[in-house]
Amino acid sequence: MSYRRPYRGTQPDYLFPPYASTVKRAPSQPLVVLPHTLSELTAPVFGYSDINPDDNDLTRQHKGEPLGERIVVSGRVLDENSRPLEGLLIEIWQANAAGRYNHRVDQHDAPLDPNFTGAGRAITNSEGRYRFVTIRPGEYPWRNHYNAWRPAHIHFSLFGPAIVTRLITQMYFPGDPLLEYDPMFTCVPDEKARNRLISLFDWETTIPEHALGYRFDIVLRGREATPMETPR
Amino acid sequence: MSLRATTSQTIGPYLRIGLEWMVIEDLAPQGVPGERVRIEGRIVDADGKPVNDAAVEIWQANSHGKYASAEDAQSNPLDSVFRGYGRSLTDDAGNFRFRTIKPGRVPGPEGSTQAPHVTVTIFMRGLLKQLQTRIYFADDPANAEDPVLALVPVERRPTLIAKKRADGALEWNVVLQGRNETVFFDF
């Protein structure tokens, strides 16, 4: 039993010189192909007892309301065989509405928001669904190249059923003009794979007179189909 | 109809905001059976500069060689308070640290048995996807017959083996690139 290897072009390589930090950090020696043993096919289990019920609402972590546009970000987590993944821990973090992170390394000249930390957590339900309430993060400059700006994004970290399904990614917003200039976005050779990182505006989850809804579905690696095991 | 896995993206420099709440550097509270070990190390880049913004995650079996995961169908016992998962965020000097127990042996491919090892996943700014590697234990005779170590060129195997220091800790460093580059796996 093992997990499917990535389709060509759907995952970035380690070395991508337009993203300057990869140059000194990407491995240069050939990777050793790892068989999927019990160590790779298992993973830690998390549950509702690991988080607080309000951890998925980033707008209610302080006395006042954060500044910015309130949004609902929700979606499903499935594996490549379309199986919903229940009980997964999702961790998110993001900049505030002004494009500033609540982090000592971030020196961008934009205001911090005392009512916004920018971190959230959720556990997927039996249909693989999750939901966060937050504010739309701002775009911000970085020093990768001249006049470099990151498109608005939310960082997502997921634990799957196996160590080899662990995923950290970023969710983007539809219509963001900065995407085509962003080496983190363009590092993915396959255009369709890249575009799946862009959330969809969603009427269904938009709350009237309160918050716009964005949908972001996530797919984790699935097991290879074997004669013993037909994918659902 | 099969779906395709979502693309990985870098963890970026601000990982502490999202991941610091669940730092677990002490995996084995009192009462967990097994040989106590401290694993400490440092991550450096191609220039030998410390990496101060990495997340190092470990995953391991308990001392009976059983993973606390539904995917492990072996009948050997679980230890209720030992999850087997650790997370350390590197400090300004690039250091990470764990206190845990030495894992037992677990099955490998084709009826083999693996030497005791800890699975390591590393994220950092400048990595578009995680690095996957392993820590083995120096002087364990089982290393000689480990099916995964056997796949690694002999001269590079020492990069996967933690060495005992005078103070009793096991030292295991990560060199991202260049001379003595750590072995990373295509997983």
XYZ file of C-alpha atoms in Angstrom:
419
model
C 0.000 0.000 0.000
C 1.301 3.420 -0.837
C 0.261 6.940 -1.745
C 0.179 8.208 -5.298
C 3.192 10.248 -6.400
C 2.426 13.789 -7.620
C 1.359 14.336 -11.213
C 4.029 16.057 -13.239
C 4.044 19.819 -12.851
C 1.481 19.956 -10.063
C 4.026 20.461 -7.275
C 6.892 22.979 -7.237
C 10.540 21.933 -7.346
C 12.717 22.874 -4.397
C 14.904 25.187 -6.478
C 13.074 28.088 -8.124
C 15.513 31.014 -8.477
C 12.821 33.685 -9.059
C 11.969 33.026 -5.391
C 15.394 34.070 -4.124
C 15.320 32.264 -0.763
C 15.224 28.870 -2.491
C 18.775 29.312 -3.837
C 20.602 28.682 -0.547
C 18.009 26.354 0.960
C 17.051 23.872 -1.761
C 18.809 20.501 -1.597
C 21.433 20.000 -4.330
C 21.991 16.257 -3.971
C 19.568 13.773 -5.508
C 16.663 12.834 -3.249
C 16.469 9.194 -2.170
C 13.150 7.637 -3.175
C 11.448 6.526 0.024
C 9.205 3.470 0.066
C 5.989 4.121 1.987
C 6.463 2.044 5.123
C 4.328 2.087 8.266
C 6.309 5.196 9.319
C 5.109 7.110 6.266
C 1.567 5.658 6.205
C 0.677 6.766 9.719
C 0.297 10.257 11.202
C -0.637 11.918 14.477
C -4.329 12.139 15.312
C -5.840 15.413 16.501
C -9.368 16.191 17.570
C -11.750 18.701 19.072
C -10.008 18.385 22.436
C -6.855 19.908 20.929
C -8.521 23.220 20.052
C -11.081 25.656 21.456
C -14.526 25.855 19.838
C -13.975 29.536 18.926
C -10.572 29.005 17.347
C -12.116 29.181 13.866
C -13.319 32.770 14.347
C -10.385 35.169 13.974
C -12.656 38.190 14.457
C -13.510 37.350 18.068
C -10.147 36.825 19.705
C -9.879 40.295 21.275
C -12.046 42.885 23.023
C -12.924 44.796 19.873
C -13.566 43.859 16.274
C -10.637 43.839 13.884
C -10.569 46.400 11.076
C -11.190 45.241 7.541
C -13.658 43.325 5.456
C -15.188 40.353 7.282
C -15.142 37.133 5.255
C -16.130 33.479 5.672
C -13.635 30.965 4.283
C -14.931 27.418 4.040
C -14.505 24.288 2.002
C -13.995 20.566 1.988
C -10.919 18.453 2.413
C -10.908 15.351 0.219
C -8.253 12.886 -0.845
C -7.395 12.187 -4.484
C -9.923 9.352 -4.461
C -12.688 11.871 -3.572
C -12.984 10.531 -0.031
C -13.880 13.249 2.532
C -11.267 13.494 5.283
C -12.819 13.767 8.730
C -11.162 14.919 11.920
C -8.210 16.700 10.324
C -6.549 19.616 12.068
C -6.306 22.759 9.930
C -4.177 25.690 11.098
C -4.322 29.050 9.316
C -2.436 32.340 9.663
C -2.490 35.606 7.784
C -1.717 39.328 7.654
C -4.226 41.902 8.904
C -6.353 44.091 6.628
C -3.460 46.524 6.198
C -1.084 43.800 5.039
C 0.879 43.563 8.286
C 1.698 40.399 10.224
C 1.659 40.350 13.998
C 5.287 39.116 13.997
C 8.579 40.704 15.043
C 10.194 40.003 11.672
C 7.543 41.969 9.754
C 8.836 45.556 9.479
C 6.361 46.687 6.814
C 5.271 50.244 7.497
C 1.574 49.455 7.916
C -0.390 49.519 11.176
C -0.824 46.546 13.473
C -4.389 45.911 14.583
C -4.680 45.346 18.359
C -7.847 43.355 17.689
C -6.336 40.932 15.217
C -3.786 38.166 15.808
C -4.304 36.369 12.524
C -4.226 32.715 13.636
C -7.038 30.158 13.562
C -7.677 26.431 13.880
C -10.448 24.035 12.925
C -11.188 20.314 12.731
C -12.928 18.929 9.623
C -16.350 17.335 10.144
C -17.661 14.003 8.846
C -18.048 15.467 5.332
C -14.524 16.892 5.422
C -15.874 20.435 5.826
C -14.230 23.306 7.668
C -15.166 26.949 8.165
C -13.316 30.064 9.316
C -14.538 33.591 9.936
C -11.801 36.177 9.439
C -11.017 39.444 7.666
C -9.660 39.752 4.185
C -5.857 40.008 4.457
C -4.099 42.922 2.766
C -1.426 42.676 0.084
C 2.068 43.619 1.228
C 5.541 44.343 -0.162
C 8.478 41.983 0.285
C 12.124 42.213 -0.714
C 12.445 39.346 -3.168
C 12.940 41.690 -6.142
C 12.315 45.342 -7.036
C 8.744 46.420 -6.232
C 7.721 42.912 -5.158
C 4.243 42.550 -3.640
C 2.551 39.437 -2.329
C -1.027 38.901 -3.442
C -3.549 38.640 -0.610
C -3.339 35.128 0.847
C -4.059 32.925 3.840
C -1.582 30.230 4.930
C -3.095 26.760 5.465
C -1.451 23.840 7.296
C -3.100 20.403 7.240
C -2.390 17.034 8.779
C -3.742 14.137 6.766
C -4.086 10.430 7.541
C -0.406 9.793 6.715
C 2.847 11.698 7.142
C 3.195 11.803 3.345
C -0.119 13.686 3.080
C 1.032 16.566 5.303
C 0.431 19.805 3.405
C 1.206 23.476 3.869
C -0.205 25.759 1.201
C -1.603 29.230 0.583
C -5.099 30.299 -0.465
C -5.461 33.250 -2.822
C -8.412 35.444 -3.837
C -10.110 35.578 -7.248
C -9.164 38.411 -9.566
C -6.025 39.452 -7.684
C -3.865 41.363 -10.212
C -0.678 40.519 -8.271
C -0.894 36.760 -8.829
C 0.868 36.704 -12.195
C 3.853 38.606 -10.741
C 4.207 36.439 -7.648
C 6.980 33.811 -7.818
C 5.376 31.771 -5.034
C 2.258 31.429 -7.166
C 4.030 31.002 -10.507
C 6.474 28.390 -9.122
C 3.857 25.740 -9.938
C 4.403 24.745 -13.588
C 0.897 23.349 -14.190
C -1.492 26.232 -14.733
C -4.568 24.296 -13.608
C -2.836 23.203 -10.415
C -1.794 26.793 -9.757
C -5.306 28.101 -10.292
C -6.704 25.614 -7.784
C -4.964 27.719 -5.118
C -7.389 30.545 -5.888
C -10.552 30.477 -3.783
C -13.963 31.028 -5.362
C -16.422 33.708 -4.359
C -19.403 31.823 -2.903
C -22.963 33.169 -2.581
C -23.999 30.088 -0.610
C -21.775 30.885 2.344
C -22.051 34.668 2.072
C -23.903 35.972 5.149
C -26.352 38.764 4.220
C -25.303 42.144 5.581
C -22.368 40.588 7.393
C -19.630 38.787 5.443
C -18.656 37.633 1.949
C -18.066 33.905 1.483
C -15.050 32.314 -0.193
C -14.751 28.623 -0.912
C -11.440 26.796 -0.869
C -11.444 23.024 -1.326
C -8.262 21.140 -0.544
C -7.160 17.751 -1.878
C -4.609 15.620 -0.064
C -2.704 12.768 -1.668
C -4.701 9.549 -2.026
C -3.747 5.908 -1.882
C -2.889 4.062 -5.056
C -5.769 1.917 -6.149
C -4.946 -1.765 -5.788
C -7.010 -4.780 -6.852
C -7.903 -5.220 -3.177
C -9.044 -1.680 -2.746
C -11.247 0.139 -5.236
C -11.439 3.879 -4.813
C -14.902 5.143 -3.958
C -12.633 10.231 -11.499
C -9.625 11.099 -9.437
C -8.692 14.496 -8.055
C -5.198 15.933 -7.946
C -3.515 16.881 -4.729
C -3.386 20.571 -3.875
C -0.078 22.262 -4.602
C 2.312 22.896 -1.747
C 3.348 26.485 -0.976
C 6.059 27.814 1.279
C 5.364 28.213 4.985
C 6.919 31.709 4.696
C 8.644 33.696 7.437
C 5.625 34.195 9.695
C 5.025 30.566 10.651
C 5.117 31.315 14.375
C 1.764 33.093 14.180
C 0.053 29.915 13.045
C 2.162 27.135 14.547
C 3.526 28.345 17.876
C 0.402 27.392 19.869
C 1.250 23.712 19.397
C 4.986 23.562 19.976
C 5.632 20.136 21.523
C 9.277 19.652 22.457
C 8.617 17.216 25.273
C 6.799 14.229 23.781
C 6.952 11.777 26.636
C 5.502 12.805 30.004
C 6.545 10.902 33.117
C 5.400 7.314 33.092
C 5.794 6.715 29.369
C 7.915 3.579 29.084
C 11.111 3.587 27.069
C 14.664 4.855 27.002
C 14.664 8.633 27.499
C 16.507 10.595 24.815
C 17.158 14.248 24.104
C 17.573 15.080 20.427
C 19.122 18.466 19.652
C 20.351 20.019 16.457
C 20.815 22.980 14.235
C 19.761 23.770 10.672
C 22.180 25.595 8.365
C 21.893 26.747 4.750
C 24.352 26.474 1.853
C 26.583 29.159 3.446
C 26.502 27.544 6.884
C 24.197 30.289 8.156
C 21.680 29.220 10.788
C 18.064 28.928 9.683
C 16.051 30.754 12.336
C 12.621 30.363 10.775
C 12.072 26.634 10.357
C 9.454 24.295 11.764
C 10.786 20.829 12.576
C 8.160 18.131 13.134
C 8.853 14.591 14.261
C 6.713 11.477 14.227
C 7.627 8.203 15.852
C 6.424 4.906 17.215
C 6.328 4.195 20.947
C 8.868 1.937 22.647
C 6.830 -1.124 21.588
C 7.087 -0.153 17.909
C 3.442 0.937 17.682
C 2.231 4.180 16.093
C -0.650 6.068 17.742
C -2.534 6.102 14.464
C -5.591 4.229 13.213
C -3.508 3.220 10.208
C -1.286 1.028 12.410
C -3.092 -2.312 12.752
C -0.369 -4.054 14.793
C -1.473 -5.615 18.059
C 1.398 -4.285 20.222
C 0.266 -1.889 22.969
C -0.346 1.863 22.761
C 0.758 4.210 25.548
C -2.264 6.406 26.216
C -0.333 9.631 26.857
C 2.228 9.208 24.088
C 1.075 10.662 20.777
C 4.472 10.399 19.103
C 4.298 13.839 17.507
C 6.626 16.752 18.199
C 7.040 20.262 16.816
C 9.962 22.615 17.454
C 10.467 26.050 15.851
C 14.123 26.972 15.378
C 15.559 29.806 17.472
C 17.885 32.603 16.346
C 20.833 30.192 16.288
C 18.897 27.715 14.124
C 18.502 25.258 17.006
C 15.646 22.836 17.635
C 15.203 20.314 20.445
C 13.089 17.363 21.520
C 12.825 15.187 24.586
C 11.281 11.847 23.836
C 11.794 8.109 24.119
C 13.676 5.898 21.707
C 11.091 4.270 19.429
C 10.822 0.527 19.020
C 11.343 -1.242 15.724
C 8.530 -1.187 13.168
C 7.854 -3.322 10.091
C 9.463 -2.384 6.791
C 8.855 -3.420 3.186
C 8.639 -7.102 2.216
C 8.709 -8.618 5.657
C 11.742 -6.654 6.841
C 12.039 -4.882 10.183
C 13.262 -1.294 10.355
C 15.829 -0.018 12.819
C 14.524 2.460 15.419
C 14.036 5.799 13.705
C 12.188 9.090 13.947
C 10.496 10.611 10.891
C 11.322 14.288 10.358
C 9.398 16.872 8.315
C 10.919 20.333 7.868
C 9.242 23.522 6.649
C 10.834 26.956 6.217
C 10.843 30.137 4.178
C 12.602 29.286 0.920
C 11.217 25.755 0.804
C 8.304 25.470 -1.607
C 7.483 22.066 -0.111
C 8.579 20.214 2.975
C 11.795 18.244 3.340
C 11.367 14.685 4.561
C 14.172 12.897 6.379
C 14.852 10.498 9.260
C 16.867 10.267 12.456
C 18.502 6.942 13.354
C 20.387 6.160 16.557
C 24.170 5.728 16.643
C 25.513 2.325 17.669
C 22.202 0.541 17.173
C 23.119 -2.813 15.599
C 19.775 -2.837 13.730
C 21.005 0.037 11.534
C 23.069 -2.486 9.569
C 19.936 -4.243 8.349
C 17.609 -1.272 7.962
C 15.855 -1.384 4.558
C 15.676 2.401 4.170
C 19.276 3.137 5.210
C 20.259 0.500 2.669
C 18.830 2.731 -0.088
C 21.145 5.607 0.899
C 24.688 5.798 -0.523
C 27.059 4.576 2.213
C 29.045 7.810 2.393
C 25.864 9.840 3.022
C 24.331 7.586 5.701
C 26.050 9.350 8.621
C 23.868 12.429 7.943
C 20.860 10.418 9.146
C 22.426 9.182 12.387
C 22.241 11.115 15.663
C 25.502 11.074 17.622
C 25.803 10.911 21.392
C 27.334 14.064 22.878
C 29.350 14.292 26.085
C 26.358 15.866 27.866
C 24.199 12.848 26.972
C 22.089 14.536 24.284
C 21.866 13.070 20.813
C 23.069 15.574 18.240
C 21.534 15.586 14.778
C 22.141 18.544 12.477
C 20.564 19.464 9.161
C 22.705 20.795 6.312
C 20.364 22.005 3.586
C 22.867 22.184 0.765
C 26.498 21.536 -0.088
C 29.204 19.542 1.688
C 27.725 17.012 4.111
C 24.249 17.804 2.821
C 21.658 15.869 4.802
C 19.908 13.059 2.952
C 16.375 14.088 2.033
C 13.787 11.709 0.693
C 11.480 11.854 -2.291
C 8.371 10.824 -0.430
